[in-house]
Short mmCIF file of C-alpha atoms in Angstrom, two decimals:
data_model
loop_
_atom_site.label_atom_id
_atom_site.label_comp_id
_atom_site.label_asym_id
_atom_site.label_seq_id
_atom_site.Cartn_x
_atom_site.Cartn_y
_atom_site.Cartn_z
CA UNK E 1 174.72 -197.62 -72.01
CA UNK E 2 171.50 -196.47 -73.74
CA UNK E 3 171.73 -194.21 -76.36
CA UNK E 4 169.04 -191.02 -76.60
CA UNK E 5 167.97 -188.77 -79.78
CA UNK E 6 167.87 -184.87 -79.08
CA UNK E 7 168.03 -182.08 -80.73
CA UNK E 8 170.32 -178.90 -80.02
CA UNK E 9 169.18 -175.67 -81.44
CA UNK E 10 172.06 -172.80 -81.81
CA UNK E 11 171.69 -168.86 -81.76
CA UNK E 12 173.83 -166.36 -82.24
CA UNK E 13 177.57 -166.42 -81.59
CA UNK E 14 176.83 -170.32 -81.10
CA UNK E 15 175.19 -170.39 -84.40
CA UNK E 16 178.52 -168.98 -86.02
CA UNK E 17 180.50 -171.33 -84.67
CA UNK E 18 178.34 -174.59 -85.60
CA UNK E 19 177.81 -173.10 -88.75
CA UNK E 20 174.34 -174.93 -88.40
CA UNK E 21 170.94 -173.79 -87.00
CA UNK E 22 170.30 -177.10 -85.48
CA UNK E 23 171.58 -180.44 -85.52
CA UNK E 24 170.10 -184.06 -84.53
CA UNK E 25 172.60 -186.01 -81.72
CA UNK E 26 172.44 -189.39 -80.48
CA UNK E 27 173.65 -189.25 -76.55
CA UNK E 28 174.74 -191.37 -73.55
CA UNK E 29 171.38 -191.12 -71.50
CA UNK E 30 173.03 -189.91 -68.22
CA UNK E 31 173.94 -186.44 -70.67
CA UNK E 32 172.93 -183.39 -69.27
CA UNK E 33 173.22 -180.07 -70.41
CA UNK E 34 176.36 -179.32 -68.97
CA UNK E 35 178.05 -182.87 -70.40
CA UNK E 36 176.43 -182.00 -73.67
CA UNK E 37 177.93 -178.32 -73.75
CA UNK E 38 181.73 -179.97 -73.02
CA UNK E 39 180.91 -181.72 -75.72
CA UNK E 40 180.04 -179.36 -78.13
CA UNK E 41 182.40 -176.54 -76.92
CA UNK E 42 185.32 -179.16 -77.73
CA UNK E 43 183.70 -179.92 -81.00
CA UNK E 44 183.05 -175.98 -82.46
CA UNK E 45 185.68 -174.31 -79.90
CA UNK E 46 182.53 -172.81 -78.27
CA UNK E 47 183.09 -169.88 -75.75
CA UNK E 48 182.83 -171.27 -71.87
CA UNK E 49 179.39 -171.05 -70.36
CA UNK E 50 179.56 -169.54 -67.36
CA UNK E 51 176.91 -167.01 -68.13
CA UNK E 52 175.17 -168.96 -70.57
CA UNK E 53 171.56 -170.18 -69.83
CA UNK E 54 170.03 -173.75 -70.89
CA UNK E 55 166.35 -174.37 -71.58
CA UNK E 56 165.15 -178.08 -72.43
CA UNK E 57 161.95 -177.88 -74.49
CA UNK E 58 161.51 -174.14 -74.25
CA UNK E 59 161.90 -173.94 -70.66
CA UNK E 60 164.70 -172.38 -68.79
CA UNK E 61 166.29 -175.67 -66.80
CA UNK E 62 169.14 -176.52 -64.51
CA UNK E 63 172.36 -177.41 -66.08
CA UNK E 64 172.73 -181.13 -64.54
CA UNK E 65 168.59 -181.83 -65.10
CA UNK E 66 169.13 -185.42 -67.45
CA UNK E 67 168.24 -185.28 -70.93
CA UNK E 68 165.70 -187.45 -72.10
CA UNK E 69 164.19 -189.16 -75.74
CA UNK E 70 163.97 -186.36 -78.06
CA UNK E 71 164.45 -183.42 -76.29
CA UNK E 72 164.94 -180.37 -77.92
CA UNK E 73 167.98 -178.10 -76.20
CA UNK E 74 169.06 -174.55 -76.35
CA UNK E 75 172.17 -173.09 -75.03
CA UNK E 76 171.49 -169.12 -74.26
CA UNK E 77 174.67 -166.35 -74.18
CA UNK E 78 173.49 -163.15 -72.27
CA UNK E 79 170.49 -161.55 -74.17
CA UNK E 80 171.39 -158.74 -75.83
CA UNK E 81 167.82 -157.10 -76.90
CA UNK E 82 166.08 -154.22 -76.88
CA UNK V 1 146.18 -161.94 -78.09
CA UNK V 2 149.71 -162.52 -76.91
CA UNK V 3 151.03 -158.96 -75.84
CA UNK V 4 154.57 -159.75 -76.18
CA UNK V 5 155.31 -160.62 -79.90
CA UNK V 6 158.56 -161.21 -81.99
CA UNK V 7 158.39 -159.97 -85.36
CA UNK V 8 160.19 -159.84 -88.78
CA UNK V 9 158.08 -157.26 -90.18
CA UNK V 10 158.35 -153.47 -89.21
CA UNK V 11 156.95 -151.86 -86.34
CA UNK V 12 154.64 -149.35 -87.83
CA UNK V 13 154.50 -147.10 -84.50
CA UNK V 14 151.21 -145.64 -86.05
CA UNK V 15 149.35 -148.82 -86.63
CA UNK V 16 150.80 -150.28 -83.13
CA UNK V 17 149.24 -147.42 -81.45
CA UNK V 18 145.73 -147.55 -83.28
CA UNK V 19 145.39 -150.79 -81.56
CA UNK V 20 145.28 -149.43 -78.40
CA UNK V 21 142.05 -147.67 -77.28
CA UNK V 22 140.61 -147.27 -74.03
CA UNK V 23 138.27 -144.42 -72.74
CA UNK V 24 139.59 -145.62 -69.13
CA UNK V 25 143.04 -144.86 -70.09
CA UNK V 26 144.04 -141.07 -69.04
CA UNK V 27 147.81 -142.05 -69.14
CA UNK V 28 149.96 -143.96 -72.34
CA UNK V 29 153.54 -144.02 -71.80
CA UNK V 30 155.58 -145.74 -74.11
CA UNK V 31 159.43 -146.56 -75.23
CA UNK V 32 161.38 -147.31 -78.64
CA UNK V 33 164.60 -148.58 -78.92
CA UNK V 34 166.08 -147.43 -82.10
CA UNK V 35 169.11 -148.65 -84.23
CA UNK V 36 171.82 -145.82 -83.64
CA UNK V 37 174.69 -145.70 -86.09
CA UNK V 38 176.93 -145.87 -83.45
CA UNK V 39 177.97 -148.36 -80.60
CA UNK V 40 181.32 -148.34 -78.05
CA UNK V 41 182.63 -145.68 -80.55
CA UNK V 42 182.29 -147.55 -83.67
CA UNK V 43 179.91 -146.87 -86.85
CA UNK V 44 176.87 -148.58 -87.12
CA UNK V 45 175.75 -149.91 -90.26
CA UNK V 46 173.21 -152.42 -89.66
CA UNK V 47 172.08 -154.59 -87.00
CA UNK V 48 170.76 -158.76 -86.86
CA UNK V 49 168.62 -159.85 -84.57
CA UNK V 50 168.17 -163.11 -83.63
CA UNK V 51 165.75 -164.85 -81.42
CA UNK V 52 164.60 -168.30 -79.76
CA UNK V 53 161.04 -167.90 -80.84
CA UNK V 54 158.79 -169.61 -78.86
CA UNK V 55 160.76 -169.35 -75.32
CA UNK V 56 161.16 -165.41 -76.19
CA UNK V 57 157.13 -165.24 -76.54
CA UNK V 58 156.88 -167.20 -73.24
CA UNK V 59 159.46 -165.06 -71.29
CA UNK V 60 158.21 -161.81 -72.59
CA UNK V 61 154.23 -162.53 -71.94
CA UNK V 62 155.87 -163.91 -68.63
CA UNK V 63 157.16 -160.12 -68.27
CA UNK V 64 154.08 -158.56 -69.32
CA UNK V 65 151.55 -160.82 -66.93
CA UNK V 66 154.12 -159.40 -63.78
CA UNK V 67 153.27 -155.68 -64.83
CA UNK V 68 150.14 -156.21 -64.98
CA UNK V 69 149.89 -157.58 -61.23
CA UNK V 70 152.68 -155.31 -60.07
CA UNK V 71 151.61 -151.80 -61.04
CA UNK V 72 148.17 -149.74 -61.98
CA UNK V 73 148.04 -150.24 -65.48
CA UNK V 74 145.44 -150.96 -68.25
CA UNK V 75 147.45 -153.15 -70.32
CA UNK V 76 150.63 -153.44 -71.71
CA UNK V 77 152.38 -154.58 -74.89
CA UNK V 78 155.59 -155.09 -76.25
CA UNK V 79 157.07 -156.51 -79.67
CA UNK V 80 160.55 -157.18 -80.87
CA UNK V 81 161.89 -156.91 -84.49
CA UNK V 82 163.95 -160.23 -85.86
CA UNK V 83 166.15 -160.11 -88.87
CA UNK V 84 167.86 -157.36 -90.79
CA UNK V 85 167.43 -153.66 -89.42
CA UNK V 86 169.01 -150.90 -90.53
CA UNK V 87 169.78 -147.21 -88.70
CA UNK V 88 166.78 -145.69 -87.79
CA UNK V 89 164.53 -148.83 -88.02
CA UNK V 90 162.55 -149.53 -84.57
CA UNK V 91 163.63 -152.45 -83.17
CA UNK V 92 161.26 -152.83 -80.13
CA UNK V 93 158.59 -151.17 -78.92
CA UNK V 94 156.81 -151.02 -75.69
CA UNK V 95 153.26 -149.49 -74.57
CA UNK V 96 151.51 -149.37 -71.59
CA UNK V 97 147.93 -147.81 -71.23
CA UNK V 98 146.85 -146.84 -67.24
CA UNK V 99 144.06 -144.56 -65.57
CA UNK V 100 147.33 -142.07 -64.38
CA UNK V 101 151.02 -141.61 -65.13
CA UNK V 102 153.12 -142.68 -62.83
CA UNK V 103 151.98 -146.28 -63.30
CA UNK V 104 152.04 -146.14 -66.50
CA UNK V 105 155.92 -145.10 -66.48
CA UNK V 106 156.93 -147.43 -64.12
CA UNK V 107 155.40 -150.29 -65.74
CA UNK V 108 157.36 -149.47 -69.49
CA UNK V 109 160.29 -148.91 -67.57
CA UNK V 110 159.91 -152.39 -65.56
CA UNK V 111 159.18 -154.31 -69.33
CA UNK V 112 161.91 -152.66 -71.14
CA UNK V 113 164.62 -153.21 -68.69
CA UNK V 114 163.20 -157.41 -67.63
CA UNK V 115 162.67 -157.25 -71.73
CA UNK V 116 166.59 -156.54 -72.05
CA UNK V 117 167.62 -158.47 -69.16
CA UNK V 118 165.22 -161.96 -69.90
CA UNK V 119 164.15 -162.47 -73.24
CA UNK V 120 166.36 -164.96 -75.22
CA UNK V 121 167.13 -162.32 -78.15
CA UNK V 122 170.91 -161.77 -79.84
CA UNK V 123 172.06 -158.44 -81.69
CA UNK V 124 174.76 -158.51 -83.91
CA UNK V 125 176.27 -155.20 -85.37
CA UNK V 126 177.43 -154.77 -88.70
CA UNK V 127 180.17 -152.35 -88.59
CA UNK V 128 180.96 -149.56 -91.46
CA UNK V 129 184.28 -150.95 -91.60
CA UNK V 130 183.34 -154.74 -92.61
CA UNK V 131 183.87 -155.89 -89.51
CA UNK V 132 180.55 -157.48 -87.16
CA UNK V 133 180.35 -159.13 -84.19
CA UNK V 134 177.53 -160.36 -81.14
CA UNK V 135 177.44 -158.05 -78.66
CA UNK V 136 178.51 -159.93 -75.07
CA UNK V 137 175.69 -158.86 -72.78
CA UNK V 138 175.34 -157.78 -69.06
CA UNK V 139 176.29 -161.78 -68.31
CA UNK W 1 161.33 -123.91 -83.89
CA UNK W 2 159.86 -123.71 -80.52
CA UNK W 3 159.80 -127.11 -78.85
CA UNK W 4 156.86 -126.80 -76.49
CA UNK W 5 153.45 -125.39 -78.43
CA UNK W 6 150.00 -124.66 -77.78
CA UNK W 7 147.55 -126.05 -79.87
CA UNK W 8 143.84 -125.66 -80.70
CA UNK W 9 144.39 -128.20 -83.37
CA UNK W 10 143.78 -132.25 -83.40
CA UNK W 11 147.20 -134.05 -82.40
CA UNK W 12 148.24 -136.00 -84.84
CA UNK W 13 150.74 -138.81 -83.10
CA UNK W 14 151.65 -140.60 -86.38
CA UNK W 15 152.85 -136.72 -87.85
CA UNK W 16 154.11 -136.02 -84.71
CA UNK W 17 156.60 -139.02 -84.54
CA UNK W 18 157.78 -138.32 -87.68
CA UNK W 19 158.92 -135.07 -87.17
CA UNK W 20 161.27 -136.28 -84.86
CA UNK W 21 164.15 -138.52 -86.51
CA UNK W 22 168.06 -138.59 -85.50
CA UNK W 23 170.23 -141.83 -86.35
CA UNK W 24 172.32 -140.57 -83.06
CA UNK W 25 169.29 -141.52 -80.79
CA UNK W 26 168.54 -145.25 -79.55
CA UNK W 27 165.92 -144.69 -77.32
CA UNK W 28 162.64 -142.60 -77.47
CA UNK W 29 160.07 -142.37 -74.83
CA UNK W 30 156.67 -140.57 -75.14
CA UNK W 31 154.15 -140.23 -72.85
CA UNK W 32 150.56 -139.32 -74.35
CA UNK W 33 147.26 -137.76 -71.85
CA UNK W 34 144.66 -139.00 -72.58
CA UNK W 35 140.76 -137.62 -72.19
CA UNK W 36 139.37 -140.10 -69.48
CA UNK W 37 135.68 -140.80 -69.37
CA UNK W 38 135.67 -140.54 -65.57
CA UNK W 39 137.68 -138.55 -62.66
CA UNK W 40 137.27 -138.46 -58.82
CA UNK W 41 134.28 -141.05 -59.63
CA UNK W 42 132.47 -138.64 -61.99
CA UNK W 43 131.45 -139.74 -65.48
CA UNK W 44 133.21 -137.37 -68.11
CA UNK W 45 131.46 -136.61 -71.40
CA UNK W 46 133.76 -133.79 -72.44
CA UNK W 47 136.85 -131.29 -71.46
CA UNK W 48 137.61 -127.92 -71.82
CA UNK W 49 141.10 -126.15 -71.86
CA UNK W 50 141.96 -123.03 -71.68
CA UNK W 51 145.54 -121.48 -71.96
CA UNK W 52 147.28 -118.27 -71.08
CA UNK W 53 149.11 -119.21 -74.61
CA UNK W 54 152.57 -116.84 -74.41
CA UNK W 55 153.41 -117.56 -70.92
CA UNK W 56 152.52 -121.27 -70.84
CA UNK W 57 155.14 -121.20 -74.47
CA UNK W 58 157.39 -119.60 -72.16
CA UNK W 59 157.32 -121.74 -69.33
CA UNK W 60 157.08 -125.28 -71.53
CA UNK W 61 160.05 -123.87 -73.36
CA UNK W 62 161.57 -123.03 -70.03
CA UNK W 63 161.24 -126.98 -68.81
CA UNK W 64 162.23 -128.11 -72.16
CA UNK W 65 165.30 -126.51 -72.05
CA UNK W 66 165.70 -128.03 -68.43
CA UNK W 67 165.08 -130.93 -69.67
CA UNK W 68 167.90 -130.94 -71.95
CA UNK W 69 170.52 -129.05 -69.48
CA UNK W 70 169.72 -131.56 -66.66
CA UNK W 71 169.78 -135.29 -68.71
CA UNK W 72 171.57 -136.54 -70.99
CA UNK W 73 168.91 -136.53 -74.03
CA UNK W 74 169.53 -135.48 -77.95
CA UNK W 75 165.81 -133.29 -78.14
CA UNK W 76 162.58 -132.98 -76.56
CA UNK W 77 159.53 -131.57 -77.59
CA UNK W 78 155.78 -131.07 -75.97
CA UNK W 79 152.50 -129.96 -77.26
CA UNK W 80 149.30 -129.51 -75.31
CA UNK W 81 145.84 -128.94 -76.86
CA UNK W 82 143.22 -126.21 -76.21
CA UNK W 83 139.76 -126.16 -76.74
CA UNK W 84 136.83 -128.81 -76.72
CA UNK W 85 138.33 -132.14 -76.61
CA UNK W 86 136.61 -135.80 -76.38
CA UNK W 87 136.86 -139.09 -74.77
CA UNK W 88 140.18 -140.44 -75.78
CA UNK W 89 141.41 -137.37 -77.26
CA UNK W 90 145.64 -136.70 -76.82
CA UNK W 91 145.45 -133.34 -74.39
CA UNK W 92 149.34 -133.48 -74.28
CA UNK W 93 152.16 -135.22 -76.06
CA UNK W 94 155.90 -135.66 -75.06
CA UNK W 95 158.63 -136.90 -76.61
CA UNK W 96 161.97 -137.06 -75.66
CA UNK W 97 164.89 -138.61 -77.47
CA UNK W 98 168.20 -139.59 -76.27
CA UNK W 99 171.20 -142.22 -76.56
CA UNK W 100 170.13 -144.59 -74.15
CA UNK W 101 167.00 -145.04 -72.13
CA UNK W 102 167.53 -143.93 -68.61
CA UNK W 103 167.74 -140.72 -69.67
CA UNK W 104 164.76 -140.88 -72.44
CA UNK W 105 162.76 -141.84 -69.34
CA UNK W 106 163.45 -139.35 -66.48
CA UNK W 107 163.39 -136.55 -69.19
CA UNK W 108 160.02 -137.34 -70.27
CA UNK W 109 158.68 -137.84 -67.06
CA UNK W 110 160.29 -134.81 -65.65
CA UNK W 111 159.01 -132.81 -68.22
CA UNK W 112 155.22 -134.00 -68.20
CA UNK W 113 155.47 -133.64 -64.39
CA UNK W 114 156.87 -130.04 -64.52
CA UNK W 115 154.41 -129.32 -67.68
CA UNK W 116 150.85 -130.16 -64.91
CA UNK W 117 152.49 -127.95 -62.37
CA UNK W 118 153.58 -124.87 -63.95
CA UNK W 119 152.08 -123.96 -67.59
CA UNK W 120 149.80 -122.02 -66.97
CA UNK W 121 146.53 -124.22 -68.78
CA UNK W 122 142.85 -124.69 -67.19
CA UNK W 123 140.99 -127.83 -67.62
CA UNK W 124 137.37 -127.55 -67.19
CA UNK W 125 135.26 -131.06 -66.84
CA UNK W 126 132.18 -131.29 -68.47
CA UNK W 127 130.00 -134.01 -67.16
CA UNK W 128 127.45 -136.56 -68.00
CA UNK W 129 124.80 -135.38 -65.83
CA UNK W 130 124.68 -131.39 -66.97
CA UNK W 131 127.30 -130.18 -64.20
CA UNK W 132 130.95 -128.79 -65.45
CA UNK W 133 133.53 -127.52 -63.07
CA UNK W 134 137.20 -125.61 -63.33
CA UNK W 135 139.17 -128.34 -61.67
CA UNK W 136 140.81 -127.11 -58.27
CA UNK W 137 144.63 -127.94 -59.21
CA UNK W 138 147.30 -129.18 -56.46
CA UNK W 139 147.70 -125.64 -55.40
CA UNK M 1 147.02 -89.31 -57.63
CA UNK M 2 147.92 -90.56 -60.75
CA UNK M 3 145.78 -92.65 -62.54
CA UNK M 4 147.08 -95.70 -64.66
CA UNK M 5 145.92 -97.18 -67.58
CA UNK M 6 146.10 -101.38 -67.85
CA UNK M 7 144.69 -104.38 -69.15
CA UNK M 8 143.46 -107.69 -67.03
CA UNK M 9 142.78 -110.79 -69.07
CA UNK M 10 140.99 -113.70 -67.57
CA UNK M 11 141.49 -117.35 -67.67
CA UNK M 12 139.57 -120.33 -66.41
CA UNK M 13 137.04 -119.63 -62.77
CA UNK M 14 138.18 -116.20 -63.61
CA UNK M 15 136.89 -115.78 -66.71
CA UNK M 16 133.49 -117.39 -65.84
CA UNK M 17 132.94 -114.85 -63.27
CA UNK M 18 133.92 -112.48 -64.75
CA UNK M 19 131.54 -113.07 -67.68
CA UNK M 20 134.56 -111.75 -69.62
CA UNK M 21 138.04 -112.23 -71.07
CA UNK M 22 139.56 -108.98 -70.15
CA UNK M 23 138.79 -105.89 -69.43
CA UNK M 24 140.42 -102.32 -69.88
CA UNK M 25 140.89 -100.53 -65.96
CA UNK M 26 142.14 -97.45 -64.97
CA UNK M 27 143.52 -97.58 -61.71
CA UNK M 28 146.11 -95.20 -58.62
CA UNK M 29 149.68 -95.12 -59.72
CA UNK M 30 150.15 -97.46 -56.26
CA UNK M 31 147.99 -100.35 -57.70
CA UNK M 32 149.66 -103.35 -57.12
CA UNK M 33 148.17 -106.87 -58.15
CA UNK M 34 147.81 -107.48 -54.57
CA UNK M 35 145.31 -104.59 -54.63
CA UNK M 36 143.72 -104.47 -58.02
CA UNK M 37 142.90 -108.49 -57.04
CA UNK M 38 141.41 -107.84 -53.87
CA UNK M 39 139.39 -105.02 -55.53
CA UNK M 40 138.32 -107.72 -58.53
CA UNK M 41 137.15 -110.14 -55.96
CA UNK M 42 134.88 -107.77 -54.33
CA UNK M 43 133.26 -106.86 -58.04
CA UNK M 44 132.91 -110.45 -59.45
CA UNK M 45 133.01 -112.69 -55.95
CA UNK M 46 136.70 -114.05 -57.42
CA UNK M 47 137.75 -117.11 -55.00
CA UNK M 48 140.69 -115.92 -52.33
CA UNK M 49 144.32 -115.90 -54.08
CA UNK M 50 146.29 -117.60 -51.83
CA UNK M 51 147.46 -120.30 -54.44
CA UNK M 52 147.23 -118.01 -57.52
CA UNK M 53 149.94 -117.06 -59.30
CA UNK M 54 150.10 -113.44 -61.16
CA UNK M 55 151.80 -112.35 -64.41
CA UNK M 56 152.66 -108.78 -65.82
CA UNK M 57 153.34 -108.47 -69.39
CA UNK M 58 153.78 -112.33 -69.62
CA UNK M 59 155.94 -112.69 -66.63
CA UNK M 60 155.29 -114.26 -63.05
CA UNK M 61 155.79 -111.98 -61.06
CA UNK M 62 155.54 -110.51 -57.36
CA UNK M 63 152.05 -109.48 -56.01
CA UNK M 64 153.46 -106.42 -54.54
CA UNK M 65 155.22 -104.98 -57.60
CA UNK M 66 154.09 -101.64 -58.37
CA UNK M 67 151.43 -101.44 -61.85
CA UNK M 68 153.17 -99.54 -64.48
CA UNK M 69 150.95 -97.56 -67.71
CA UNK M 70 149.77 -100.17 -69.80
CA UNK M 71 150.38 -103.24 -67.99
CA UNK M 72 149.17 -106.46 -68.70
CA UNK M 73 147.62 -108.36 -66.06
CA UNK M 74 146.80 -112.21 -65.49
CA UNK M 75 146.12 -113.75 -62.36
CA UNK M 76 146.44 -117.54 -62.08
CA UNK M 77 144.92 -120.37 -61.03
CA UNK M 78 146.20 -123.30 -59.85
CA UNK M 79 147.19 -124.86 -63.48
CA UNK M 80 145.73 -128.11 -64.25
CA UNK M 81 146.95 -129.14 -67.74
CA UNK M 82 148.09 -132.51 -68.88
#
């Protein structure tokens, strides 16, 4: 299977856990966001995602939209602004 | 000029509202969220705020644009303090500038709450005690 | 110290925000009226307002106190000009500060709407062309 | 009858009418505001009073309460502050 290069960007709690801002990732290219967060949440014992939100390339996106060449991923907990 | 903005530096409430003249405006209404020393019964003793940059800009102009075709207003602005903020500091502020009141009301109220609700921004509290922690969110 | 008060002098907001600081209170709203350059389609050059000063103390004092029986706010305070003012001149100032938001909100806007129909304060329009008039009131 | 010594202060329309900001009266013992207004708007053409308001000594009050010795009178336009 091919492989892709992406990028996953981590805030908050997710931050803490990864103990990284970011990190480069070389993927199956059938991954999507959801396949990528199993992966991850295995990895840094990440909290489930049921309320998270997922944007690819600073856009808010479905969790089973495919991942393509270079794209740059963020996994959202609830906002907690203001 | 984006009128949603995230910002490390401090909110100077007196230089944000300079920048806001108009001899059309009758009515300003605006909000400030402040960092309490308190939250859920514990003591406060700084907060962290982090935020995804770029799709927080988006999301909060996105905000802004739907004021501005849902209610009577002027304009409208809003920016949100990143980093390190202690008790008392502002951490967002938002004004809106319309010909009467009630529209201007109804539209801060309408960008502070989507502004809570939307905008891809974390708090963490620093607690007197040592302790700190994310808050969880509405979610 | 009275929180509602009559003025004949310039109000400053930058002083006026700083008066009011309390590391108990997360949210402030303010609402600010504004000299308009135009009403009911005519074009405004100035405005004059007159106040029956102890009664309209009375009475603001009267709906701050409301204010701070009915919602669930840590202070509020109002101040309303008299005299000449200009274009873009602040004619009244509230600010209301509370734990969380909802509460910040209603109170100010209760208090600006009970403010325009019971303190007893005259605003006289002074227009482009020459004319001036009393303004008629909801009454 | 007894006559009754009071003050009227003007505001606003009033004032402009008036050409004055208040004025020293004596008036009968039975004066009430009702009666001292409707004998104002025949001297300076006030507007009717149905939406007015009326204070004595800094106090809304009744238009039918009786004028006591050196009362202090303000009738009231509709307000139109803010």
């Amino acid at each position: 299977m091919e492989l892709i290069n992406i990028k996953v960007i981590y805030f908050a709690v997710l931050r803490d856990l990864a103990k990284k801002k970011e990190e480069l990732l070389s993927v199956d290219s059938g991954t999507t966001p959801q396949s990528l967060y199993d992966m991850l949440q295995e990895k840094y014992s990440f909290p489930d995602q049921n309320t998270y939100k997922v944007a690819i390339n600073d856009n808010f996106t479905e969790w089973n939209e495919p991942l393509d060449q270079q794209d740059i991923i963020v996994f959202m907990p609830p906002v907690t602004g203001g | 000029m984006n009128h949603f903005i995230i910002s490390e530096d401090e909110i100077n409430i007196v230089e944000f509202n300079k920048q806001f003249k108009n001899p059309n405006a009758g009515a300003i209404s605006s909000f400030q969220g402040i960092v309490r020393n308190n939250n859920l019964g514990k003591d406060v003793l700084r907060l962290e705020y982090q935020s995804y940059d770029r799709l927080a800009e988006k999301e909060g102009g996105n905000i802004i644009n739907e004021a501005l075709e849902t209610f009577d207003i002027k304009s409208a602005y809003c920016t949100h303090r990143t980093g390190t903020l202690e008790i008392g500091d502002i951490a967002v502020v938002v004004i809106v500038l319309a010909g009467h009141r009630d529209d201007s009301f109804k539209a801060c109220r309408y960008i502070i709450d989507e502004v809570k609700l939307r905008v891809p921004i974390w708090k963490k509290e620093i607690y007197q005690n040592g302790d700190s922690g994310w808050l969880k969110g509405a979610g």
